């Protein structure tokens, strides 16, 4: 079997508690998944207790409201506060449960972009030290950490605390969708670039990631990043494991440069994309990613593993999250490391174990399918076409460009 058989759960955009996370781990173990990657921090929420910097969860876990329509539209909001975070004890219970089922839990603390919730708590580490609110809007923000010694001292203590409660040999640090030209809006950052002899913000980004790599390595951990952090400059990138979300081309380039690679392309492993373009489905970022699409996926030779992603901008309830995962998560397992003559029999054999856990499954038969369109965050909208999105992302990755909102 592959060494990394992964699933990512985003609990930043909408918070999912320890009980649901443990239930999800139990579900994944049925299909021989061995890694749960928890996306803990983003612009929309910091979801981990910090005893070292308590404002991270006291301030960063709370937002005033959440967008309740598609991100391509002029945003509207629900006017409702959203909050929640995992305590250290929650993490210990999650890790213990995972370990009992042969799984590891990998934390992700996103830097230097996707840091709005962090900066709401500690704005002195952001561009121009500007005051920031935890965002209720979906999409990519321009928040960035300043790449100064005091920032790295702060992050060292953050990662030390994270490492103390997550025994996994890996720490994911994001590195994606960082709108690095916003550094140029900060005169102190511009002066720092001149002092260091950095001609471009890409050079500054590479410096930043290498400083983070020193922190992670110093903790005896291996660093994982999204492919953006590698694609900016493959020759100068860190030695981090590359999690490729923008297609097979950048994954192959990373392999050619001697990096370990975990494949998790938007098409077909982003399970927050709808399974069918239909008003009978809950609002999603786009679609479709069908069961057949997942079953047709072929990993590149030589990759360390494969992972699906469940981002939660459009998913706020456990039932909805499960509906999006199953049976597509089972299909990915079957395709990449499962055994059996066909998927139907493979899934039928294991489905009773999911049902015993009271997991919601999107039935292949429309007549038996759970009706959950009302659980979406807002009214139906077509959203992104998956094929077009994937094409644009592949081009941006190979060109070494930042992935923008498309």
XYZ file of C-alpha atoms in Angstrom:
406
model
C 0.000 0.000 0.000
C 0.999 3.635 -0.421
C 2.850 5.097 2.553
C 0.515 8.127 2.751
C -3.167 7.317 2.353
C -4.684 10.592 3.311
C -7.802 12.616 3.958
C -7.882 16.338 4.726
C -10.624 17.884 6.820
C -10.895 21.680 6.949
C -12.184 22.712 10.376
C -11.221 26.367 9.967
C -13.918 27.669 7.637
C -16.594 25.774 9.540
C -15.682 24.157 12.823
C -16.151 20.424 13.331
C -15.716 19.106 16.853
C -13.641 16.277 18.290
C -16.547 13.817 18.283
C -17.090 14.246 14.545
C -13.374 14.077 13.840
C -13.101 10.774 15.747
C -16.125 9.412 13.895
C -14.505 10.395 10.596
C -11.287 8.638 11.590
C -13.275 5.477 12.311
C -14.919 5.738 8.894
C -11.635 6.272 7.078
C -9.978 3.346 8.816
C -12.539 0.983 7.276
C -10.948 1.805 3.914
C -7.323 1.621 5.082
C -6.670 5.333 5.215
C -3.720 6.002 7.496
C -3.504 9.812 7.638
C -5.923 12.519 8.692
C -4.641 15.976 7.785
C -6.392 18.633 9.879
C -6.533 22.112 8.330
C -6.594 24.019 11.607
C -5.973 27.654 10.700
C -6.966 30.103 7.997
C -8.378 33.593 7.474
C -11.760 32.415 8.757
C -10.707 30.802 12.021
C -7.929 29.499 14.290
C -9.168 26.166 15.638
C -6.513 25.067 18.136
C -6.091 26.051 21.767
C -2.810 27.803 22.499
C -1.567 28.023 26.054
C 1.478 29.958 24.873
C -0.413 32.603 22.845
C -4.007 32.339 24.119
C -5.340 35.145 21.929
C -4.935 32.748 18.997
C -8.018 30.848 20.130
C -9.663 33.505 22.298
C -9.787 35.960 19.387
C -8.866 33.921 16.309
C -11.556 31.264 16.722
C -14.465 33.727 16.616
C -15.914 35.494 13.587
C -18.898 37.789 13.519
C -20.641 36.265 10.518
C -20.187 33.975 7.536
C -20.797 34.397 3.832
C -23.985 32.585 2.842
C -23.761 32.651 -0.936
C -21.282 31.547 -3.576
C -17.855 33.146 -3.591
C -18.253 34.280 -7.211
C -21.159 36.507 -6.201
C -21.248 39.789 -4.328
C -21.117 38.440 -0.778
C -24.084 38.310 1.541
C -23.787 37.236 5.169
C -25.794 35.259 7.676
C -25.302 37.712 10.557
C -24.481 34.831 12.916
C -21.316 34.412 14.940
C -19.254 31.264 14.365
C -16.699 29.855 16.768
C -15.010 26.752 18.124
C -11.583 25.240 18.672
C -9.944 22.004 19.735
C -8.469 21.938 23.229
C -5.228 20.124 23.980
C -7.299 17.359 25.560
C -9.433 17.124 22.401
C -6.276 16.686 20.343
C -4.940 13.989 22.664
C -8.228 12.072 22.375
C -8.240 12.423 18.574
C -4.617 11.331 18.262
C -5.156 8.385 20.619
C -8.225 7.231 18.703
C -6.383 7.531 15.409
C -3.385 5.638 16.757
C -5.640 2.791 17.909
C -6.779 2.421 14.290
C -3.319 2.671 12.737
C -3.692 6.298 11.655
C -1.674 9.463 12.185
C -3.024 12.990 12.536
C -1.065 15.700 10.723
C -1.686 19.325 11.775
C -1.627 22.215 9.322
C -0.761 25.721 10.492
C -0.928 27.872 7.374
C 1.768 30.478 6.646
C 2.684 33.068 5.342
C -0.732 33.689 3.726
C -4.123 32.458 4.935
C -3.181 34.060 8.260
C -6.123 36.373 8.896
C -7.241 34.685 12.105
C -3.685 34.682 13.468
C -3.306 38.369 12.660
C -6.646 39.223 14.235
C -5.056 38.024 17.464
C -1.509 39.311 16.922
C -1.537 42.036 14.229
C 2.059 43.068 14.975
C 3.256 40.151 12.830
C 1.378 41.224 9.691
C 1.939 43.625 6.817
C 2.040 47.194 8.176
C 0.921 45.778 11.539
C -2.599 46.485 10.311
C -5.620 45.619 12.443
C -7.406 42.552 11.082
C -10.750 40.870 11.749
C -11.376 37.168 11.423
C -12.871 36.994 7.953
C -16.361 35.800 7.189
C -15.768 35.953 3.450
C -14.611 33.043 1.301
C -11.728 33.261 -1.142
C -8.092 34.322 -1.045
C -7.139 37.280 1.143
C -4.101 39.545 1.025
C -3.032 38.893 4.633
C 0.662 38.048 4.993
C 3.096 37.542 7.842
C 6.093 39.850 7.850
C 9.292 37.792 7.362
C 11.186 39.341 10.277
C 13.146 37.679 13.121
C 10.427 38.451 15.676
C 7.875 36.686 13.470
C 10.026 33.571 13.251
C 10.557 33.657 17.026
C 6.787 33.774 17.459
C 6.254 30.932 14.965
C 8.942 28.838 16.654
C 6.934 28.902 19.876
C 3.698 28.206 17.988
C 5.148 25.181 16.221
C 6.808 23.939 19.425
C 3.394 23.858 21.068
C 1.811 22.159 18.046
C 4.578 19.536 17.982
C 4.087 18.843 21.696
C 0.515 17.610 21.172
C 0.716 16.133 17.668
C 3.222 13.238 17.664
C 3.102 12.810 13.870
C 6.485 13.064 12.173
C 4.943 15.665 9.819
C 3.781 19.261 10.194
C 2.019 20.910 7.273
C 2.718 24.638 6.954
C 0.523 25.556 3.971
C 2.534 27.943 1.805
C -0.291 28.238 -0.718
C -2.122 31.140 -2.330
C 0.135 33.736 -0.728
C -0.338 37.050 -2.515
C 3.301 37.914 -1.988
C 3.334 41.231 -3.836
C 1.382 42.649 -0.903
C 4.702 42.660 0.964
C 5.592 45.622 -1.252
C 2.890 47.667 0.490
C 4.904 47.566 3.717
C 7.868 50.008 3.717
C 9.640 48.034 6.429
C 9.417 44.846 4.370
C 10.698 46.696 1.290
C 13.647 47.983 3.338
C 14.288 44.455 4.600
C 14.337 43.161 1.026
C 16.942 45.750 0.067
C 19.016 44.918 3.138
C 18.976 41.215 2.237
C 19.533 41.816 -1.470
C 16.213 40.297 -2.540
C 15.167 41.628 -5.952
C 11.729 39.976 -6.001
C 9.016 38.937 -3.591
C 9.515 35.343 -4.767
C 13.042 35.488 -3.342
C 11.602 36.804 -0.084
C 9.045 33.995 -0.086
C 11.773 31.371 -0.543
C 13.713 32.930 2.334
C 10.583 32.783 4.496
C 9.892 29.139 3.746
C 13.513 28.165 4.414
C 13.338 29.864 7.807
C 10.180 27.899 8.550
C 11.905 24.711 7.377
C 14.647 25.329 9.951
C 12.011 25.592 12.675
C 10.218 22.405 11.637
C 13.445 20.439 11.173
C 14.652 21.666 14.564
C 11.602 20.029 16.106
C 12.540 16.709 14.526
C 9.616 16.916 12.102
C 9.252 16.785 8.328
C 7.686 19.794 6.632
C 4.824 19.463 4.170
C 3.637 22.296 1.900
C 1.094 22.761 -0.854
C 2.676 22.800 -4.310
C 2.691 26.613 -4.490
C 5.688 26.777 -2.169
C 7.634 24.509 -4.520
C 6.345 25.827 -7.850
C 7.426 29.426 -7.226
C 11.038 28.316 -7.830
C 11.727 24.565 -7.991
C 15.489 25.149 -7.993
C 15.429 27.182 -4.774
C 12.502 25.561 -2.972
C 12.780 23.849 0.399
C 13.074 20.081 0.713
C 9.509 19.871 2.019
C 7.163 17.132 0.926
C 5.079 18.589 -1.898
C 1.309 18.184 -1.675
C 0.280 18.778 -5.272
C -3.230 20.147 -5.653
C -2.781 21.797 -9.059
C -2.442 18.713 -11.215
C -0.010 16.039 -12.314
C 2.397 18.309 -14.222
C 3.680 20.101 -11.116
C 3.665 16.792 -9.250
C 5.943 15.275 -11.882
C 8.244 18.307 -11.778
C 8.545 17.866 -8.016
C 9.352 14.182 -8.451
C 11.967 15.076 -11.047
C 13.541 17.413 -8.491
C 13.798 14.631 -5.954
C 10.916 15.669 -3.716
C 8.455 13.370 -2.049
C 5.012 14.025 -3.507
C 1.493 13.508 -2.229
C -1.088 13.901 -4.974
C -4.354 15.630 -4.158
C -5.475 17.382 -7.350
C -8.663 19.446 -7.393
C -9.920 17.052 -10.039
C -10.846 14.493 -8.783
C -9.834 14.609 -5.084
C -11.512 17.824 -3.898
C -14.638 16.308 -2.453
C -16.158 19.679 -1.586
C -16.973 19.931 -5.306
C -20.463 18.650 -6.075
C -21.028 15.157 -7.355
C -23.662 16.376 -9.784
C -24.462 19.824 -11.193
C -28.031 20.011 -9.986
C -30.259 22.146 -7.805
C -31.033 18.969 -5.873
C -27.487 19.118 -4.473
C -26.378 21.536 -1.732
C -24.486 24.670 -2.761
C -20.843 23.819 -3.533
C -17.783 25.645 -4.817
C -18.282 23.976 -8.199
C -18.448 20.640 -9.910
C -18.833 18.026 -10.912
C -16.447 15.487 -9.447
C -18.316 12.258 -9.986
C -17.800 8.823 -8.527
C -16.647 7.710 -11.966
C -14.100 10.535 -12.085
C -12.556 9.335 -8.840
C -12.497 5.741 -10.016
C -10.636 6.821 -13.167
C -7.837 8.573 -11.253
C -4.350 7.112 -11.685
C -1.539 8.297 -9.375
C 1.863 9.007 -10.865
C 4.522 6.333 -10.414
C 6.803 7.124 -7.515
C 4.512 9.298 -5.412
C 4.531 8.879 -1.650
C 0.780 8.947 -1.465
C -2.624 10.303 -2.396
C -5.048 12.430 -0.426
C -8.573 13.775 -0.801
C -9.569 17.208 0.490
C -12.793 18.325 2.112
C -12.748 22.111 2.351
C -15.565 23.517 4.428
C -16.467 26.994 3.156
C -19.726 25.520 1.855
C -20.092 22.730 4.402
C -21.277 23.496 7.920
C -22.952 20.293 9.142
C -21.536 16.785 9.770
C -24.275 15.142 7.701
C -23.369 17.325 4.713
C -19.650 16.582 5.173
C -20.295 12.846 5.141
C -22.581 13.122 2.112
C -19.713 14.726 0.216
C -17.162 12.135 1.359
C -19.005 8.881 0.833
C -18.810 6.917 -1.386
C -16.177 9.013 -3.208
C -13.597 8.562 -0.426
C -14.142 4.827 -0.726
C -13.653 5.041 -4.491
C -10.302 6.794 -4.055
C -9.165 4.107 -1.633
C -10.239 1.336 -3.975
C -8.544 2.932 -6.953
C -5.250 3.730 -5.244
C -4.699 0.885 -2.772
C -7.794 -1.288 -2.548
C -8.314 -4.837 -3.713
C -11.224 -6.681 -5.251
C -12.739 -7.414 -8.624
C -14.791 -4.199 -8.791
C -15.682 -1.158 -6.733
C -19.303 -2.159 -6.262
C -18.416 -5.336 -4.382
C -15.543 -3.608 -2.528
C -17.886 -0.924 -1.219
C -20.817 -3.251 -0.575
C -18.600 -5.373 1.671
C -17.621 -2.359 3.801
C -20.779 -0.287 3.647
C -22.411 -1.998 6.659
C -19.486 -0.806 8.794
C -20.159 2.781 7.716
C -23.859 2.341 8.415
C -23.059 0.964 11.857
C -21.309 4.268 12.565
C -24.454 6.090 11.314
C -22.528 7.702 8.471
C -24.506 9.523 5.786
C -23.808 8.058 2.327
C -24.854 9.614 -0.948
C -26.608 6.655 -2.508
C -25.943 5.899 -6.158
C -29.685 5.384 -6.585
C -31.366 8.831 -6.707
C -34.558 7.363 -5.259
C -32.700 6.249 -2.122
C -30.533 9.351 -1.827
C -30.676 11.589 1.244
C -32.242 14.959 0.481
C -29.830 17.481 1.942
C -29.868 20.480 -0.431
C -31.292 22.554 2.437
C -28.091 22.004 4.442
C -26.073 24.155 2.048
C -24.957 27.568 3.295
C -27.137 29.352 0.736
C -29.098 29.131 -2.505
C -27.885 26.997 -5.406
C -25.388 28.507 -7.824
C -23.480 26.705 -10.573
C -20.065 27.780 -9.331
C -16.773 26.766 -10.908
C -16.631 24.197 -13.678
C -14.173 21.615 -12.403
C -12.495 20.937 -15.745
C -11.938 24.647 -16.465
C -10.671 25.241 -12.942
C -8.214 22.361 -13.205
C -6.878 23.611 -16.521
C -6.252 27.100 -15.117
C -4.618 25.714 -11.991
C -2.299 23.414 -13.947
C -1.103 26.347 -16.057
C -0.512 28.563 -13.016
C 1.468 25.825 -11.244
C 3.774 25.090 -14.169
C 4.299 28.840 -14.706
C 5.264 29.291 -11.051
C 2.406 31.709 -10.467
C 0.255 32.341 -7.425
C -3.100 30.605 -7.536
C -5.646 33.433 -7.506
C -9.390 33.282 -7.248
C -10.506 32.360 -10.759
